[in-house]
Amino acid sequence: MQKKYLEAGEIVSTHGVQGEVKILPWADGPEFLLQFDTFYLDGRPYAVRSARVHKTCVLASLEGIDTPEQGMSLRGKRVCIDRDEAKLPEGSVFIADLIGCRALDEDGAELGRIEDVLTMPSSDVYVIAGEKRYMVPAVREFVREIRVDEGYVRLHLIEGMAIDEN
């Protein structure tokens, strides 16, 4: 079952004297967060008055947060978004939806389940736990099919992807 609200970043500090918060995004880029009119912190909605990219972060002015002290009270809070408001590029999926999916080889044999997705500079890496552990780069060469609605990902494995746990 897909979660309605997804973690999309963390408030790391404030900016300026009007209570803007600085958000470290957990997305492909900070621009992703600019599409939302509402952020959710601890389940409470905060209307986004304005938001802009600043280096690798997002500076956001939130309804009801008007002073640096109010902004600092939100430091460390996780910023959630409503999945129904998100516009993803064609072929993209949320990492949260991949966690727990069955990982299958090209013949349909189950390798295990995706337990984590590591965000690396060149590509994401799927961490699969089963009888063996695997680390598979999330690139077209190795990811043959993603069907989160059906709960599986089909992969092409090569030598060296299995992690020797001894």
PDB file of C-alpha atoms in Angstrom:
ATOM      1  CA  MET A   1       0.000   0.000   0.000  1.00  0.00           C
ATOM      2  CA  GLN A   2       1.385   3.372  -1.000  1.00  0.00           C
ATOM      3  CA  LYS A   3       1.748   6.091   1.619  1.00  0.00           C
ATOM      4  CA  LYS A   4      -0.222   9.291   1.005  1.00  0.00           C
ATOM      5  CA  TYR A   5       2.497  11.501   2.510  1.00  0.00           C
ATOM      6  CA  LEU A   6       6.139  11.033   1.566  1.00  0.00           C
ATOM      7  CA  GLU A   7       9.227  12.427   3.264  1.00  0.00           C
ATOM      8  CA  ALA A   8      10.875  14.839   0.860  1.00  0.00           C
ATOM      9  CA  GLY A   9      13.458  16.692   2.927  1.00  0.00           C
ATOM     10  CA  GLU A  10      14.493  18.131   6.254  1.00  0.00           C
ATOM     11  CA  ILE A  11      14.501  21.653   7.648  1.00  0.00           C
ATOM     12  CA  VAL A  12      18.137  22.354   8.491  1.00  0.00           C
ATOM     13  CA  SER A  13      18.084  26.055   9.446  1.00  0.00           C
ATOM     14  CA  THR A  14      16.484  29.424   8.837  1.00  0.00           C
ATOM     15  CA  HIS A  15      17.330  32.152   6.366  1.00  0.00           C
ATOM     16  CA  GLY A  16      16.904  35.890   6.854  1.00  0.00           C
ATOM     17  CA  VAL A  17      14.780  37.739   9.389  1.00  0.00           C
ATOM     18  CA  GLN A  18      11.287  36.788   8.209  1.00  0.00           C
ATOM     19  CA  GLY A  19      11.294  33.144   9.279  1.00  0.00           C
ATOM     20  CA  GLU A  20      12.169  31.488   5.969  1.00  0.00           C
ATOM     21  CA  VAL A  21      13.273  27.897   6.472  1.00  0.00           C
ATOM     22  CA  LYS A  22      16.103  26.180   4.642  1.00  0.00           C
ATOM     23  CA  ILE A  23      15.133  22.698   3.441  1.00  0.00           C
ATOM     24  CA  LEU A  24      17.636  20.036   2.444  1.00  0.00           C
ATOM     25  CA  PRO A  25      15.681  18.105  -0.222  1.00  0.00           C
ATOM     26  CA  TRP A  26      15.652  14.331  -0.548  1.00  0.00           C
ATOM     27  CA  ALA A  27      14.866  14.364  -4.254  1.00  0.00           C
ATOM     28  CA  ASP A  28      16.735  14.316  -7.536  1.00  0.00           C
ATOM     29  CA  GLY A  29      17.069  18.079  -7.199  1.00  0.00           C
ATOM     30  CA  PRO A  30      15.766  20.957  -5.098  1.00  0.00           C
ATOM     31  CA  GLU A  31      13.523  22.137  -7.960  1.00  0.00           C
ATOM     32  CA  PHE A  32      11.206  19.179  -7.260  1.00  0.00           C
ATOM     33  CA  LEU A  33       9.943  20.837  -4.049  1.00  0.00           C
ATOM     34  CA  LEU A  34       8.963  24.043  -5.848  1.00  0.00           C
ATOM     35  CA  GLN A  35       5.824  22.420  -7.271  1.00  0.00           C
ATOM     36  CA  PHE A  36       4.058  22.076  -3.905  1.00  0.00           C
ATOM     37  CA  ASP A  37       1.608  24.524  -2.334  1.00  0.00           C
ATOM     38  CA  THR A  38       1.613  22.695   1.009  1.00  0.00           C
ATOM     39  CA  PHE A  39       4.268  20.979   3.108  1.00  0.00           C
ATOM     40  CA  TYR A  40       3.391  18.682   6.002  1.00  0.00           C
ATOM     41  CA  LEU A  41       5.434  18.741   9.222  1.00  0.00           C
ATOM     42  CA  ASP A  42       4.470  16.188  11.876  1.00  0.00           C
ATOM     43  CA  GLY A  43       1.178  15.701  10.012  1.00  0.00           C
ATOM     44  CA  ARG A  44       0.305  19.412  10.150  1.00  0.00           C
ATOM     45  CA  PRO A  45      -0.151  21.263   6.844  1.00  0.00           C
ATOM     46  CA  TYR A  46       1.797  24.471   6.217  1.00  0.00           C
ATOM     47  CA  ALA A  47       0.833  26.545   3.181  1.00  0.00           C
ATOM     48  CA  VAL A  48       3.890  27.532   1.137  1.00  0.00           C
ATOM     49  CA  ARG A  49       3.803  31.303   0.585  1.00  0.00           C
ATOM     50  CA  SER A  50       6.931  31.209  -1.558  1.00  0.00           C
ATOM     51  CA  ALA A  51       9.839  28.905  -2.292  1.00  0.00           C
ATOM     52  CA  ARG A  52      13.047  29.210  -4.256  1.00  0.00           C
ATOM     53  CA  VAL A  53      16.196  27.220  -4.882  1.00  0.00           C
ATOM     54  CA  HIS A  54      19.322  28.379  -3.081  1.00  0.00           C
ATOM     55  CA  LYS A  55      22.382  26.296  -4.014  1.00  0.00           C
ATOM     56  CA  THR A  56      21.387  22.693  -3.189  1.00  0.00           C
ATOM     57  CA  CYS A  57      18.546  23.642  -0.829  1.00  0.00           C
ATOM     58  CA  VAL A  58      15.118  25.250  -0.924  1.00  0.00           C
ATOM     59  CA  LEU A  59      14.302  28.432   0.962  1.00  0.00           C
ATOM     60  CA  ALA A  60      10.614  28.462   1.841  1.00  0.00           C
ATOM     61  CA  SER A  61       8.303  30.935   3.497  1.00  0.00           C
ATOM     62  CA  LEU A  62       5.571  29.017   5.323  1.00  0.00           C
ATOM     63  CA  GLU A  63       2.194  30.344   6.450  1.00  0.00           C
ATOM     64  CA  GLY A  64       2.308  31.131  10.183  1.00  0.00           C
ATOM     65  CA  ILE A  65       6.114  31.171  10.370  1.00  0.00           C
ATOM     66  CA  ASP A  66       7.102  34.841  10.456  1.00  0.00           C
ATOM     67  CA  THR A  67      10.199  35.097  12.663  1.00  0.00           C
ATOM     68  CA  PRO A  68      13.583  33.375  12.770  1.00  0.00           C
ATOM     69  CA  GLU A  69      12.635  31.944  16.169  1.00  0.00           C
ATOM     70  CA  GLN A  70       9.493  30.333  14.755  1.00  0.00           C
ATOM     71  CA  GLY A  71      11.551  28.984  11.860  1.00  0.00           C
ATOM     72  CA  MET A  72      14.211  27.569  14.214  1.00  0.00           C
ATOM     73  CA  SER A  73      11.492  25.725  16.139  1.00  0.00           C
ATOM     74  CA  LEU A  74      11.017  23.648  12.970  1.00  0.00           C
ATOM     75  CA  ARG A  75      14.705  22.753  12.642  1.00  0.00           C
ATOM     76  CA  GLY A  76      15.189  18.999  12.270  1.00  0.00           C
ATOM     77  CA  LYS A  77      11.573  18.419  11.157  1.00  0.00           C
ATOM     78  CA  ARG A  78      11.002  16.220   8.150  1.00  0.00           C
ATOM     79  CA  VAL A  79       9.159  17.858   5.303  1.00  0.00           C
ATOM     80  CA  CYS A  80       6.476  15.666   3.769  1.00  0.00           C
ATOM     81  CA  ILE A  81       4.534  16.097   0.560  1.00  0.00           C
ATOM     82  CA  ASP A  82       1.205  14.733  -0.626  1.00  0.00           C
ATOM     83  CA  ARG A  83       1.935  12.161  -3.333  1.00  0.00           C
ATOM     84  CA  ASP A  84      -1.241  13.186  -5.202  1.00  0.00           C
ATOM     85  CA  GLU A  85       0.232  16.665  -5.756  1.00  0.00           C
ATOM     86  CA  ALA A  86       3.545  15.390  -7.144  1.00  0.00           C
ATOM     87  CA  LYS A  87       4.313  15.459 -10.829  1.00  0.00           C
ATOM     88  CA  LEU A  88       7.008  12.904 -11.609  1.00  0.00           C
ATOM     89  CA  PRO A  89       8.863  12.666 -14.905  1.00  0.00           C
ATOM     90  CA  GLU A  90       7.752   9.807 -17.142  1.00  0.00           C
ATOM     91  CA  GLY A  91       9.182   6.499 -15.942  1.00  0.00           C
ATOM     92  CA  SER A  92      10.121   7.823 -12.486  1.00  0.00           C
ATOM     93  CA  VAL A  93       8.948   6.329  -9.198  1.00  0.00           C
ATOM     94  CA  PHE A  94       9.261   7.312  -5.564  1.00  0.00           C
ATOM     95  CA  ILE A  95      12.037   5.536  -3.665  1.00  0.00           C
ATOM     96  CA  ALA A  96       9.530   4.883  -0.867  1.00  0.00           C
ATOM     97  CA  ASP A  97       7.503   2.793  -3.328  1.00  0.00           C
ATOM     98  CA  LEU A  98      10.525   0.666  -4.266  1.00  0.00           C
ATOM     99  CA  ILE A  99      11.330  -0.302  -0.671  1.00  0.00           C
ATOM    100  CA  GLY A 100       9.831  -3.734  -0.037  1.00  0.00           C
ATOM    101  CA  CYS A 101       9.349  -4.606  -3.708  1.00  0.00           C
ATOM    102  CA  ARG A 102      10.339  -8.117  -4.747  1.00  0.00           C
ATOM    103  CA  ALA A 103      13.531  -8.222  -6.800  1.00  0.00           C
ATOM    104  CA  LEU A 104      13.376 -10.798  -9.596  1.00  0.00           C
ATOM    105  CA  ASP A 105      16.030 -11.974 -12.002  1.00  0.00           C
ATOM    106  CA  GLU A 106      15.346 -12.057 -15.747  1.00  0.00           C
ATOM    107  CA  ASP A 107      13.817 -15.526 -15.479  1.00  0.00           C
ATOM    108  CA  GLY A 108      11.416 -14.438 -12.730  1.00  0.00           C
ATOM    109  CA  ALA A 109      13.242 -16.133  -9.842  1.00  0.00           C
ATOM    110  CA  GLU A 110      12.996 -14.120  -6.625  1.00  0.00           C
ATOM    111  CA  LEU A 111      16.302 -12.707  -5.386  1.00  0.00           C
ATOM    112  CA  GLY A 112      14.865 -11.024  -2.311  1.00  0.00           C
ATOM    113  CA  ARG A 113      13.352  -7.647  -1.543  1.00  0.00           C
ATOM    114  CA  ILE A 114      14.638  -4.130  -2.013  1.00  0.00           C
ATOM    115  CA  GLU A 115      15.542  -2.976   1.491  1.00  0.00           C
ATOM    116  CA  ASP A 116      17.222   0.319   0.632  1.00  0.00           C
ATOM    117  CA  VAL A 117      18.048   2.620  -2.260  1.00  0.00           C
ATOM    118  CA  LEU A 118      21.393   4.371  -1.988  1.00  0.00           C
ATOM    119  CA  THR A 119      21.671   7.714  -3.745  1.00  0.00           C
ATOM    120  CA  MET A 120      25.110   7.830  -5.320  1.00  0.00           C
ATOM    121  CA  PRO A 121      26.614  10.509  -7.603  1.00  0.00           C
ATOM    122  CA  SER A 122      26.377   8.461 -10.795  1.00  0.00           C
ATOM    123  CA  SER A 123      23.128   6.547 -10.125  1.00  0.00           C
ATOM    124  CA  ASP A 124      20.966   5.112  -7.392  1.00  0.00           C
ATOM    125  CA  VAL A 125      21.868   1.621  -6.153  1.00  0.00           C
ATOM    126  CA  TYR A 126      19.260  -0.944  -5.079  1.00  0.00           C
ATOM    127  CA  VAL A 127      20.210  -2.918  -1.968  1.00  0.00           C
ATOM    128  CA  ILE A 128      18.505  -6.306  -2.109  1.00  0.00           C
ATOM    129  CA  ALA A 129      18.210  -8.679   0.833  1.00  0.00           C
ATOM    130  CA  GLY A 130      17.357 -12.315   0.319  1.00  0.00           C
ATOM    131  CA  GLU A 131      19.287 -15.564   0.497  1.00  0.00           C
ATOM    132  CA  LYS A 132      22.157 -13.415  -0.720  1.00  0.00           C
ATOM    133  CA  ARG A 133      22.590  -9.659  -0.649  1.00  0.00           C
ATOM    134  CA  TYR A 134      22.959  -7.705  -3.867  1.00  0.00           C
ATOM    135  CA  MET A 135      23.830  -4.173  -4.828  1.00  0.00           C
ATOM    136  CA  VAL A 136      22.481  -3.292  -8.260  1.00  0.00           C
ATOM    137  CA  PRO A 137      22.984   0.085  -9.963  1.00  0.00           C
ATOM    138  CA  ALA A 138      19.607   1.502 -10.996  1.00  0.00           C
ATOM    139  CA  VAL A 139      20.511   1.975 -14.648  1.00  0.00           C
ATOM    140  CA  ARG A 140      18.839   0.725 -17.809  1.00  0.00           C
ATOM    141  CA  GLU A 141      21.552  -1.924 -18.348  1.00  0.00           C
ATOM    142  CA  PHE A 142      20.543  -3.745 -15.146  1.00  0.00           C
ATOM    143  CA  VAL A 143      16.948  -2.675 -14.449  1.00  0.00           C
ATOM    144  CA  ARG A 144      14.752  -4.408 -16.998  1.00  0.00           C
ATOM    145  CA  GLU A 145      11.311  -3.632 -15.573  1.00  0.00           C
ATOM    146  CA  ILE A 146       9.811  -1.702 -12.659  1.00  0.00           C
ATOM    147  CA  ARG A 147       6.255  -2.552 -11.624  1.00  0.00           C
ATOM    148  CA  VAL A 148       5.691  -0.983  -8.212  1.00  0.00           C
ATOM    149  CA  ASP A 149       1.922  -1.368  -8.671  1.00  0.00           C
ATOM    150  CA  GLU A 150       2.504  -5.130  -8.905  1.00  0.00           C
ATOM    151  CA  GLY A 151       5.255  -5.094  -6.273  1.00  0.00           C
ATOM    152  CA  TYR A 152       8.308  -6.172  -8.244  1.00  0.00           C
ATOM    153  CA  VAL A 153      11.423  -5.069 -10.089  1.00  0.00           C
ATOM    154  CA  ARG A 154      13.048  -7.315 -12.726  1.00  0.00           C
ATOM    155  CA  LEU A 155      16.845  -7.114 -12.895  1.00  0.00           C
ATOM    156  CA  HIS A 156      19.741  -8.289 -15.029  1.00  0.00           C
ATOM    157  CA  LEU A 157      22.576  -9.392 -12.751  1.00  0.00           C
ATOM    158  CA  ILE A 158      26.243  -9.679 -13.549  1.00  0.00           C
ATOM    159  CA  GLU A 159      29.146 -11.118 -11.599  1.00  0.00           C
ATOM    160  CA  GLY A 160      30.124  -8.994  -8.611  1.00  0.00           C
ATOM    161  CA  MET A 161      26.658  -7.727  -7.689  1.00  0.00           C
ATOM    162  CA  ALA A 162      26.224 -10.362  -4.965  1.00  0.00           C
ATOM    163  CA  ILE A 163      27.822  -9.242  -1.724  1.00  0.00           C
ATOM    164  CA  ASP A 164      29.961 -11.868  -0.006  1.00  0.00           C
ATOM    165  CA  GLU A 165      28.821 -11.747   3.634  1.00  0.00           C
ATOM    166  CA  ASN A 166      31.633 -13.957   4.974  1.00  0.00           C
TER     167      ASN A 166
END
